PDB file of C-alpha atoms in Angstrom:
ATOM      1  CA  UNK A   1       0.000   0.000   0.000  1.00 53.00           C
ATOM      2  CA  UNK A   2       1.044   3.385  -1.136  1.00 75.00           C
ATOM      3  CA  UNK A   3       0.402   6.002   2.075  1.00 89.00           C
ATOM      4  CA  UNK A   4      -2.100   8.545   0.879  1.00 96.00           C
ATOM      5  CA  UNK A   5      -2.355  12.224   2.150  1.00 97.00           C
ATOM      6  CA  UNK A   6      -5.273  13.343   4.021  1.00 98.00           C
ATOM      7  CA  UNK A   7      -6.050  16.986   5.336  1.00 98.00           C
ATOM      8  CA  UNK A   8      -8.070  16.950   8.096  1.00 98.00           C
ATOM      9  CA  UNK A   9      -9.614  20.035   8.436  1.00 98.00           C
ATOM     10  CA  UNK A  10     -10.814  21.124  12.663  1.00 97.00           C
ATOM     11  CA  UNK A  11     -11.131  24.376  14.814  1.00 96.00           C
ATOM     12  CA  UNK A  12     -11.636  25.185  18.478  1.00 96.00           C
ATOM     13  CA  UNK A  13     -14.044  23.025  20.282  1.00 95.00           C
ATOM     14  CA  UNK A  14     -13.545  19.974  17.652  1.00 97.00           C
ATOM     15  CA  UNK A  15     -14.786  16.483  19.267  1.00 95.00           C
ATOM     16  CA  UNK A  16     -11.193  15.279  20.956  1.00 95.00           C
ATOM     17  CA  UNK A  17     -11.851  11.977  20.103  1.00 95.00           C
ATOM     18  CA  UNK A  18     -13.227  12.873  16.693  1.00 96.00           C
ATOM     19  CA  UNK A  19     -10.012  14.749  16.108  1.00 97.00           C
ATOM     20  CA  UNK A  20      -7.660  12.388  17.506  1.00 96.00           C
ATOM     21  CA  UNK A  21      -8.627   9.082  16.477  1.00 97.00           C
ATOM     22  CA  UNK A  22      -8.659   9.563  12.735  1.00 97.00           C
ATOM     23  CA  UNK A  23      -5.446  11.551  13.021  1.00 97.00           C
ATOM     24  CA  UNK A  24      -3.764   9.010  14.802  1.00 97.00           C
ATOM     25  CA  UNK A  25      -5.330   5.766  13.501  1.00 97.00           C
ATOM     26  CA  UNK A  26      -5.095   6.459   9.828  1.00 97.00           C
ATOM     27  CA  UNK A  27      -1.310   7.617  10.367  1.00 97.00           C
ATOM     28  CA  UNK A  28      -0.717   4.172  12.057  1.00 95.00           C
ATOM     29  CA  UNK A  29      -1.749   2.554   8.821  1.00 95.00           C
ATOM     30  CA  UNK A  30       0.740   4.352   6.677  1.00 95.00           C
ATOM     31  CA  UNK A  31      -1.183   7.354   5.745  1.00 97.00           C
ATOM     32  CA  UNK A  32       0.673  11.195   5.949  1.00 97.00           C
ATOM     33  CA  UNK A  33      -2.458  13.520   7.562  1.00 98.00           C
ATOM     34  CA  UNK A  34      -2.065  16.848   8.236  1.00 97.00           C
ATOM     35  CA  UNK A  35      -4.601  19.049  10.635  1.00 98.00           C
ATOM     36  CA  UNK A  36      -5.603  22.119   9.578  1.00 98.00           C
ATOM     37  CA  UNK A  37      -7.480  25.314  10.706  1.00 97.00           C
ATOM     38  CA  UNK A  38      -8.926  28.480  10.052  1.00 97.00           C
ATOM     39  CA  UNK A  39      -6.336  31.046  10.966  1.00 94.00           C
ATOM     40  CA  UNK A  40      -3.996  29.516  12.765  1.00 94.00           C
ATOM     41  CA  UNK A  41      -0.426  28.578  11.910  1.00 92.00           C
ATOM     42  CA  UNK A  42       1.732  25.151  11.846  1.00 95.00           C
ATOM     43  CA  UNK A  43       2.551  24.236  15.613  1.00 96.00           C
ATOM     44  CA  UNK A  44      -0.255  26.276  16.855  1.00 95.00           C
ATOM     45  CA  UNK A  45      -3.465  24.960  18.664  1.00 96.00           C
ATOM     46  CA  UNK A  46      -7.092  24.316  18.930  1.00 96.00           C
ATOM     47  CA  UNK A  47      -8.771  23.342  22.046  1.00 96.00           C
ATOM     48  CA  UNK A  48     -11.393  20.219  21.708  1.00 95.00           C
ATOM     49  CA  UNK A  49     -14.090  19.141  23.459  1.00 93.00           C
ATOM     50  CA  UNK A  50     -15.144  15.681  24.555  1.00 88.00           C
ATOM     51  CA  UNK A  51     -18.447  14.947  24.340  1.00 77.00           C
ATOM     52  CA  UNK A  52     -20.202  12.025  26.580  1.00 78.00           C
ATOM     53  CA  UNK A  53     -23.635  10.367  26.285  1.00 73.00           C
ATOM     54  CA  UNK A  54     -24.782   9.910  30.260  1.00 77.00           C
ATOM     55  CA  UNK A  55     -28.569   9.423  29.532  1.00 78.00           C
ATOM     56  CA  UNK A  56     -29.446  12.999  28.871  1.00 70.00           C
ATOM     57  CA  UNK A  57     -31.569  14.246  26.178  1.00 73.00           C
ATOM     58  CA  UNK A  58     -28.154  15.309  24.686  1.00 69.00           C
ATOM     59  CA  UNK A  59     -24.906  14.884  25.429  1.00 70.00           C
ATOM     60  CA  UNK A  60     -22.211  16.852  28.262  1.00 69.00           C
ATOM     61  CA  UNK A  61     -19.352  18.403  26.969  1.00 75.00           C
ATOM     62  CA  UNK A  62     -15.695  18.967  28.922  1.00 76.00           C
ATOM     63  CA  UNK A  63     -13.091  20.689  28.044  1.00 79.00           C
ATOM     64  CA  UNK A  64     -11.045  18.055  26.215  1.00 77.00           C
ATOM     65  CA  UNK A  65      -7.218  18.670  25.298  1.00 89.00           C
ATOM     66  CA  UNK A  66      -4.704  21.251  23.025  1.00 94.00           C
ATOM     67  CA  UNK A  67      -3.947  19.990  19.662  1.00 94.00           C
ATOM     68  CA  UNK A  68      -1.269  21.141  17.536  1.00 96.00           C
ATOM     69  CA  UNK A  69      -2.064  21.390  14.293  1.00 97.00           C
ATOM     70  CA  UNK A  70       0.217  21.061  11.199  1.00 95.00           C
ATOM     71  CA  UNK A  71      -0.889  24.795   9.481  1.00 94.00           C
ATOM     72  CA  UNK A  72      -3.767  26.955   8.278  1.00 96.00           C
ATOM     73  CA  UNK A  73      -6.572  25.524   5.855  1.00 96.00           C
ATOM     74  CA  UNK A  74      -6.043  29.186   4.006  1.00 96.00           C
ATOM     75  CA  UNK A  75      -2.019  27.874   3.103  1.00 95.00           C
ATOM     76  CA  UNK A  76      -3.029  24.373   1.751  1.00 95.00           C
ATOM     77  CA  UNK A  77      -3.454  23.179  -1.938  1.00 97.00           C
ATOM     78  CA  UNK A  78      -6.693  20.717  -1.424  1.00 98.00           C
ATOM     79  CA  UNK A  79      -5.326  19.568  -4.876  1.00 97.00           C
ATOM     80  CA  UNK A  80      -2.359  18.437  -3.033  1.00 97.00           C
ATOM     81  CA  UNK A  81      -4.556  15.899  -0.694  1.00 98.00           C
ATOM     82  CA  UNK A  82      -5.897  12.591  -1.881  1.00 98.00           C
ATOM     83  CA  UNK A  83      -8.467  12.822   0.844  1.00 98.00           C
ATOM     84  CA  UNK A  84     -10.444  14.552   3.311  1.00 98.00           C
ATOM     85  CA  UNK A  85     -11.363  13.962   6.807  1.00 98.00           C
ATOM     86  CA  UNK A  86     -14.116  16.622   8.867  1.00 98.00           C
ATOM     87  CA  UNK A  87     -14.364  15.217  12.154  1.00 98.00           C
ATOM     88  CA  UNK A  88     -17.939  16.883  14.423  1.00 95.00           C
ATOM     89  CA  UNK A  89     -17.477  18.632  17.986  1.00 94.00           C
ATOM     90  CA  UNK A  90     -18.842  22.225  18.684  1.00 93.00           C
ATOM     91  CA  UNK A  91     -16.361  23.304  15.216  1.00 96.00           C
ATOM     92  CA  UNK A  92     -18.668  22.425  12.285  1.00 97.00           C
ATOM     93  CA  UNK A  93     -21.048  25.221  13.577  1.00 95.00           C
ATOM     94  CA  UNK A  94     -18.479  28.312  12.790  1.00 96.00           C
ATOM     95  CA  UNK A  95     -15.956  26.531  10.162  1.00 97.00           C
ATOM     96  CA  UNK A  96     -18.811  26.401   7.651  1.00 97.00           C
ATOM     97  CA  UNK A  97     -18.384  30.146   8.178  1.00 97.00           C
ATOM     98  CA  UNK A  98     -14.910  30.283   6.087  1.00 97.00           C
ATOM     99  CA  UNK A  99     -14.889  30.722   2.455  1.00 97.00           C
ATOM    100  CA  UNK A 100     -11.369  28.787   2.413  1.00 97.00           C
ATOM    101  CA  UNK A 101     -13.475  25.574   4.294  1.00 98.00           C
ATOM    102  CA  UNK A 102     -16.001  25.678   2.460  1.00 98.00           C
ATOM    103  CA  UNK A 103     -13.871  25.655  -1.498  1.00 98.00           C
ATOM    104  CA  UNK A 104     -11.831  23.255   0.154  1.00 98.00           C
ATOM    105  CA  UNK A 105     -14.387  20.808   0.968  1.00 98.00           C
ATOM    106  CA  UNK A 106     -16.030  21.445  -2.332  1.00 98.00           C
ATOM    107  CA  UNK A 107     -12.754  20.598  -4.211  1.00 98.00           C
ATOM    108  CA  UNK A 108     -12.635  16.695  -2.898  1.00 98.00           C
ATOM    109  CA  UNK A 109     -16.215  16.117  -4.354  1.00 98.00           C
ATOM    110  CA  UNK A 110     -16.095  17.740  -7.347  1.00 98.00           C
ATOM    111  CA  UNK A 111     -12.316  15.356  -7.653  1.00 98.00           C
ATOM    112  CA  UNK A 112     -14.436  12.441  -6.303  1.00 97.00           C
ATOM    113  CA  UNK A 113     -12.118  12.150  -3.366  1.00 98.00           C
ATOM    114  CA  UNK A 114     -12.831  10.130  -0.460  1.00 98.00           C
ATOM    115  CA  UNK A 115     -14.252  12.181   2.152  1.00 98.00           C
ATOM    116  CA  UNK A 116     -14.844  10.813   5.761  1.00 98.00           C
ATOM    117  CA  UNK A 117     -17.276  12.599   8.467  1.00 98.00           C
ATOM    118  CA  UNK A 118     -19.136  12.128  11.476  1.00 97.00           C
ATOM    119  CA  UNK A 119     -21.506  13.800  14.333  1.00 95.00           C
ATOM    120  CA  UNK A 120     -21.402  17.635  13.412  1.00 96.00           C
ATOM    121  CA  UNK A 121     -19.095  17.640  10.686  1.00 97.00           C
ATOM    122  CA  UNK A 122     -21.533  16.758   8.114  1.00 98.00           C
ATOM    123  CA  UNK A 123     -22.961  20.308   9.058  1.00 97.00           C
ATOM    124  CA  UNK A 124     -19.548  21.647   7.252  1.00 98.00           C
ATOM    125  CA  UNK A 125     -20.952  19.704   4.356  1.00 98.00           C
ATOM    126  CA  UNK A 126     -24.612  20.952   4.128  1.00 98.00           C
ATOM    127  CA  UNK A 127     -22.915  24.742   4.215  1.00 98.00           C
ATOM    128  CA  UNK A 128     -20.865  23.519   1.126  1.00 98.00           C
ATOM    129  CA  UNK A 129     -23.597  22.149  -1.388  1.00 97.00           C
ATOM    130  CA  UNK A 130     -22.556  18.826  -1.378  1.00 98.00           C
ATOM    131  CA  UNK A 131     -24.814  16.306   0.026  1.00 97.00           C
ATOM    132  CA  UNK A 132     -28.116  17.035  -3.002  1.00 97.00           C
ATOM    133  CA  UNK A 133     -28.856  13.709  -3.528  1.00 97.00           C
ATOM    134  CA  UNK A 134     -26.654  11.563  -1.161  1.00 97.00           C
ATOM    135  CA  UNK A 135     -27.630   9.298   1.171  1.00 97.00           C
ATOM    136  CA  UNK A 136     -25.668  10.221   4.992  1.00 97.00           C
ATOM    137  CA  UNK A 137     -25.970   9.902   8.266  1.00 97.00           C
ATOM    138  CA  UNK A 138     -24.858  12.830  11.040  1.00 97.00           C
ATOM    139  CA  UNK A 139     -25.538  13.253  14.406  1.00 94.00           C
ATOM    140  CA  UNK A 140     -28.984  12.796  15.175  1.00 93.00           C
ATOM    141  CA  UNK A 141     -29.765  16.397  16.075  1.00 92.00           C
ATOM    142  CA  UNK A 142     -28.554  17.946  13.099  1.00 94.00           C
ATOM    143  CA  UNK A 143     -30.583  15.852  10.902  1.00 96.00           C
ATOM    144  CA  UNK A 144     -33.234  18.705  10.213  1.00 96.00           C
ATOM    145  CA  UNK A 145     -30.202  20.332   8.749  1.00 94.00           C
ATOM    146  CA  UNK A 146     -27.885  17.652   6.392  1.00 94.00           C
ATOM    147  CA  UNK A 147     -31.762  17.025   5.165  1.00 96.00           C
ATOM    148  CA  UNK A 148     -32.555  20.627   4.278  1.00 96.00           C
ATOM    149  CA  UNK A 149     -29.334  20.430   2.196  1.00 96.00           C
ATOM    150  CA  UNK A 150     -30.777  17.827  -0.068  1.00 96.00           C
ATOM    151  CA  UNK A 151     -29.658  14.517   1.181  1.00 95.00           C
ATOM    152  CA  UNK A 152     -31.519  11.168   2.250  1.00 96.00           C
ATOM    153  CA  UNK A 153     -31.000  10.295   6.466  1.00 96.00           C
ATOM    154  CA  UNK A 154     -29.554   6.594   7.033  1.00 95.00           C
ATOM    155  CA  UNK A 155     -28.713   5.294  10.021  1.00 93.00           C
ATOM    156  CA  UNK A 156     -25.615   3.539  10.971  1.00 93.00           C
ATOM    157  CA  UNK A 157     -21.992   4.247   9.060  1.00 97.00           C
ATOM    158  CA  UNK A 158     -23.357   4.578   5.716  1.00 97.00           C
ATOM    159  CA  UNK A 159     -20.957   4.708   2.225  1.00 98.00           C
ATOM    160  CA  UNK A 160     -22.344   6.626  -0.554  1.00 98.00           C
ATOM    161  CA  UNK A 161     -19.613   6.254  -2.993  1.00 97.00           C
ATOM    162  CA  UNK A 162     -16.782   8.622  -1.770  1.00 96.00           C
ATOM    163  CA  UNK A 163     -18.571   9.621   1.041  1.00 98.00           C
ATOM    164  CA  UNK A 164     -18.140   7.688   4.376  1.00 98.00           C
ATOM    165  CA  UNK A 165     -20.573   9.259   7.077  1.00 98.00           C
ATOM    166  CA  UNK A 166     -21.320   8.131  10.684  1.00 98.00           C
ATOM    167  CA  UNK A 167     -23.335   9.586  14.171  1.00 96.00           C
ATOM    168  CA  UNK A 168     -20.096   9.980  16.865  1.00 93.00           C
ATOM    169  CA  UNK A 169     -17.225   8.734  17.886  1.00 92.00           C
ATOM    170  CA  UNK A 170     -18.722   5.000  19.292  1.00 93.00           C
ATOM    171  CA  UNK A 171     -19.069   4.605  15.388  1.00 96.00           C
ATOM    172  CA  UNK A 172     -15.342   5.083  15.117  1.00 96.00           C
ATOM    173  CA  UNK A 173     -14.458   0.960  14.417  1.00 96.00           C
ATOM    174  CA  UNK A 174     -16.853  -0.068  11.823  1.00 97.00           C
ATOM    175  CA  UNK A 175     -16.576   4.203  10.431  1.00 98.00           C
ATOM    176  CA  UNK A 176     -13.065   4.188  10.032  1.00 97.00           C
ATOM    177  CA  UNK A 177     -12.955   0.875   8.855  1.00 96.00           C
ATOM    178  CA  UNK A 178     -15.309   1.626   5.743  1.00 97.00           C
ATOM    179  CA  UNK A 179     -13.309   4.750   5.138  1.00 98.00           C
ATOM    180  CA  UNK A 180     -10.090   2.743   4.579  1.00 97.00           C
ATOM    181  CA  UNK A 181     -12.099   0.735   2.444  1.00 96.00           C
ATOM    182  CA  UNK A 182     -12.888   3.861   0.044  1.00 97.00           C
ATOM    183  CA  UNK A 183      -9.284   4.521   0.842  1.00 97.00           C
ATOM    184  CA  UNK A 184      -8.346   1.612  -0.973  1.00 93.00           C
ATOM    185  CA  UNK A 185      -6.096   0.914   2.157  1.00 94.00           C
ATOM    186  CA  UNK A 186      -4.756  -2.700   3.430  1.00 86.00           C
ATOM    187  CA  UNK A 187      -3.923  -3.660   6.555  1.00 80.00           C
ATOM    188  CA  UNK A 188      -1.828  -7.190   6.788  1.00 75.00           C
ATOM    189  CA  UNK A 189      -1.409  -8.453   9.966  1.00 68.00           C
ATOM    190  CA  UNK A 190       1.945 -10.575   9.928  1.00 70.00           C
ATOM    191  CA  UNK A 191       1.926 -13.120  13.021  1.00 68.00           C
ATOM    192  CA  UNK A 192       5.674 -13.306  13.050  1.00 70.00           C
ATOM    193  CA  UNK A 193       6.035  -9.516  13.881  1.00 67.00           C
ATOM    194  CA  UNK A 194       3.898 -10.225  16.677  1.00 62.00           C
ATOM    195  CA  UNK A 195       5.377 -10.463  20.704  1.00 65.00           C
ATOM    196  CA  UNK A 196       5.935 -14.010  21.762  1.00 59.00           C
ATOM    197  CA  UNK A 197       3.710 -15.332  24.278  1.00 60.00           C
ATOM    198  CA  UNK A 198       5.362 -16.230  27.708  1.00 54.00           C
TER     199      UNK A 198
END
């Protein structure tokens, strides 16, 4: 497998585990991702969030951790990127403010890129003119929304073609797992690289 190059595009308040799961577990795999955000310069931060589901009508937010990011979405070449990943949190609501987001995103689907996104980030998406005609899935609460941008609601991790979509971060196995599928990415597990049992 031939690493691919994803930006990952975030912003204050991004879902921590939204942020750094993706970043982490598609670098594991042999992928080069870099995290990007509106205004804000390589080795600089965004603060995320981390979001848990207690049995509320919604869920309870804490303030999560500082994550460097690797430069500004307004200093990137989307062209250079063979994918995109817009993870949800309290971001999606203001990112979909920036022009530079929003031609960004726009530039993987008119490519036919794969594009990976969960809970709010789909929200990024709708702003963007996207989803007419796709079939997603978001979280729940922002349904009203991806809808009013023209899509079809699924639920579960759904995979419309470049698209791979899911609710939050509990969908993170089967989610990313579909998205290294569209990826084209295998992993090989090789038993003889693995510890010895005592």
């Amino acid at each position: 497998m031939t690493g691919k190059s994803i930006l990952l595009i975030a912003g204050d308040f991004v879902e921590d585990y939204e942020l750094m799961v993706p970043y982490q577990a598609l670098q594991a795999v042999g992928h080069e991702v870099h995290a990007v955000a509106p205004e804000r310069g390589e080795g600089e931060t965004v603060k995320t969030a981390i979001h848990d589901f207690r049995g509320d009508q919604t869920y309870m937010e804490s303030r999560g951790h500082d994550f460097e990011l690797d430069g500004a979405v307004e200093d990137v070449d989307p062209a250079e990127y063979d994918a995109l990943v817009v993870p949800g949190g309290r971001a999606p609501e203001y990112l979909r403010t920036y022009d530079a987001v929003l031609d960004a995103v726009r530039h993987f689907f008119e490519a036919d890129k794969p594009v990976a996104s969960l809970c709010h980030g789909p929200q990024v998406l709708a702003a963007a003119g996207v989803l007419e005609g796709r079939e997603i899935t978001a979280y729940p609460a922002v349904r009203a929304e991806v809808e009013a941008a023209g899509c079809s609601w699924v639920d579960g991790v759904v995979t419309d073609g470049n698209l791979v979509t899911a609710q939050a971060w509990p969908d993170h196995p089967e989610w990313i797992a579909a998205f290294l599928e569209v990826l084209g990415t295998t992993v090989e597990h090789d038993p003889a690289a693995a510890p010895a049992d005592d």
